[in-house]
CSV table of C-alpha atoms in Angstrom, one decimal:
chain,number,residue,atom,x,y,z
K,1,MET,CA,121.1,43.1,86.6
K,2,ALA,CA,122.8,39.8,85.8
K,3,GLN,CA,121.5,36.6,87.3
K,4,PRO,CA,123.4,35.4,90.4
K,5,VAL,CA,125.6,32.3,89.9
K,6,MET,CA,126.4,29.6,92.5
K,7,LEU,CA,129.3,27.2,92.0
K,8,ALA,CA,128.8,24.1,94.1
K,9,PHE,CA,131.4,21.4,94.8
K,10,ASN,CA,130.8,17.9,96.2
K,11,PHE,CA,127.1,18.1,96.8
K,12,GLY,CA,125.2,14.9,96.3
K,13,GLY,CA,122.0,13.1,97.1
K,14,ASP,CA,119.3,15.0,99.0
K,15,ARG,CA,121.4,18.0,99.6
K,16,LEU,CA,122.1,18.4,95.9
K,17,GLN,CA,118.4,18.0,95.1
K,18,CYS,CA,117.6,20.7,97.7
K,19,LEU,CA,120.3,23.0,96.4
K,20,ARG,CA,118.8,22.7,93.0
K,21,ARG,CA,115.3,23.5,94.2
K,22,VAL,CA,116.4,26.5,96.3
K,23,CYS,CA,118.5,27.9,93.5
K,24,MET,CA,115.6,27.5,91.0
K,25,SER,CA,113.2,29.2,93.4
K,26,LYS,CA,115.6,32.1,93.9
K,27,HIS,CA,116.5,32.4,90.2
K,28,ILE,CA,120.1,31.5,90.8
K,29,ARG,CA,122.1,29.7,88.1
K,30,LEU,CA,123.7,26.7,89.7
K,31,MET,CA,126.9,25.1,88.4
K,32,GLU,CA,127.6,21.7,89.9
K,33,ARG,CA,131.2,20.5,89.9
K,34,SER,CA,133.3,17.8,91.6
K,35,ALA,CA,136.5,18.3,93.5
K,36,GLU,CA,138.4,16.7,90.6
K,37,GLU,CA,138.1,20.0,88.9
K,38,ALA,CA,139.6,21.9,91.9
K,39,SER,CA,142.9,22.7,90.2
K,40,LYS,CA,141.3,25.2,87.9
K,41,PRO,CA,141.1,28.9,88.8
K,42,LEU,CA,137.8,30.2,89.9
K,43,ALA,CA,137.7,32.7,87.0
K,44,VAL,CA,137.4,29.8,84.6
K,45,PHE,CA,134.2,28.6,86.1
K,46,PHE,CA,132.6,32.0,85.9
K,47,GLY,CA,133.7,32.7,82.3
K,48,MET,CA,136.2,35.4,83.2
K,49,ALA,CA,139.2,33.5,81.9
K,50,PRO,CA,139.7,30.9,79.2
K,51,ASP,CA,139.3,27.3,80.1
K,52,CYS,CA,142.7,25.7,80.7
K,53,GLU,CA,144.0,22.2,81.1
K,54,SER,CA,144.0,21.7,84.9
K,55,ALA,CA,147.3,20.7,86.2
K,56,ASP,CA,146.0,17.6,88.0
K,57,ASP,CA,147.9,18.0,91.2
K,58,GLY,CA,145.9,15.2,92.8
K,59,ALA,CA,144.4,17.7,95.2
K,60,SER,CA,140.9,16.8,96.1
K,61,PHE,CA,138.7,17.3,99.0
K,62,PRO,CA,135.5,15.8,100.3
K,63,ASP,CA,133.9,19.0,101.7
K,64,GLU,CA,131.0,20.8,100.2
K,65,VAL,CA,132.0,24.2,98.9
K,66,LEU,CA,129.8,27.1,97.6
K,67,VAL,CA,131.2,30.0,95.7
K,68,MET,CA,128.7,32.8,95.0
K,69,HIS,CA,128.9,35.6,92.3
K,70,GLY,CA,126.6,38.4,91.4
K,71,PHE,CA,124.5,38.3,94.6
K,72,THR,CA,123.1,41.3,96.2
K,73,PRO,CA,123.4,41.3,100.1
K,74,GLY,CA,119.7,40.7,100.2
K,75,GLY,CA,119.9,37.9,97.6
K,76,MET,CA,122.6,36.1,99.5
K,77,ASN,CA,120.5,36.4,102.7
K,78,ALA,CA,117.4,35.2,100.9
K,79,PHE,CA,119.3,32.1,99.6
K,80,LEU,CA,120.7,31.3,103.1
K,81,HIS,CA,117.3,31.7,104.7
K,82,ALA,CA,115.6,29.4,102.1
K,83,TRP,CA,118.4,26.9,102.7
K,84,ARG,CA,117.7,26.9,106.4
K,85,GLN,CA,113.9,26.8,105.8
K,86,ALA,CA,114.4,23.7,103.7
K,87,GLY,CA,115.8,22.0,106.8
K,88,GLN,CA,119.4,21.9,105.6
K,89,THR,CA,122.4,22.2,107.9
K,90,PRO,CA,124.7,25.1,107.0
K,91,VAL,CA,127.4,24.8,104.4
K,92,ARG,CA,130.6,25.5,106.4
K,93,LEU,CA,132.8,26.4,103.4
K,94,LYS,CA,131.3,29.2,101.3
K,95,ALA,CA,132.6,32.4,99.8
K,96,ALA,CA,131.7,35.2,97.5
K,97,LEU,CA,133.9,35.6,94.4
K,98,THR,CA,136.2,38.6,94.9
K,99,PRO,CA,139.0,40.3,93.0
K,100,THR,CA,141.4,38.6,95.5
K,101,ASN,CA,140.2,35.0,95.1
K,102,LEU,CA,139.3,35.2,91.4
K,103,THR,CA,142.7,33.8,90.4
K,104,TRP,CA,142.9,31.2,93.1
K,105,THR,CA,142.3,27.6,92.3
K,106,VAL,CA,139.4,25.9,94.0
K,107,THR,CA,141.9,23.9,96.0
K,108,GLN,CA,143.5,27.2,97.2
K,109,LEU,CA,140.1,28.6,98.1
K,110,HIS,CA,139.2,25.4,100.0
K,111,GLU,CA,142.4,25.6,102.0
K,112,GLU,CA,141.7,29.2,102.9
K,113,LEU,CA,138.1,28.5,103.9
K,114,VAL,CA,139.1,25.6,106.1
K,115,LYS,CA,141.6,27.8,107.9
K,116,GLU,CA,138.9,30.5,108.4
K,117,ASP,CA,136.4,27.9,109.6
K,118,ASN,CA,138.9,26.4,112.0
K,119,ALA,CA,139.7,29.9,113.4
K,120,MET,CA,136.0,30.6,113.8
K,121,GLN,CA,135.5,27.3,115.6
K,122,LEU,CA,138.4,28.1,117.9
K,123,HIS,CA,137.1,31.6,118.6
K,124,GLU,CA,133.6,30.4,119.3
K,125,GLY,CA,134.9,27.8,121.7
K,126,SER,CA,136.9,30.4,123.6
K,127,VAL,CA,133.9,32.8,123.8
K,128,HIS,CA,131.7,30.0,125.2
K,129,GLN,CA,134.4,29.1,127.8
K,130,ASN,CA,134.7,32.7,128.8
K,131,THR,CA,131.0,33.1,129.3
K,132,LYS,CA,130.9,30.1,131.6
K,133,ALA,CA,133.3,31.6,134.1
């Protein structure tokens, strides 16, 4: 089985050091990138498409984003558990590479993850309000 790969955007400082340690301990290949590369399709980062000149659309984002590929369900859970055990707060914006998002740019994935995260926050808020009544 191929080694799982994690693409990480906008990690720095202690969180980047921790991410490196957790990935190393779980035998995950880590690719660190900045949001300036966000106009490239995800497939390029994972070697599934030729590298291309990114059309610098000026789109950038400050959020941390993780994209995982080649993980088993148990492997993904093991990574997330190790991340929590290391005392790190969750990464809000994370996704697995899929046939659907493979051709998306990182900017497009980021936008979709933000929408999903906002919807989850809204749903959690309404669930908590309904349980108080």
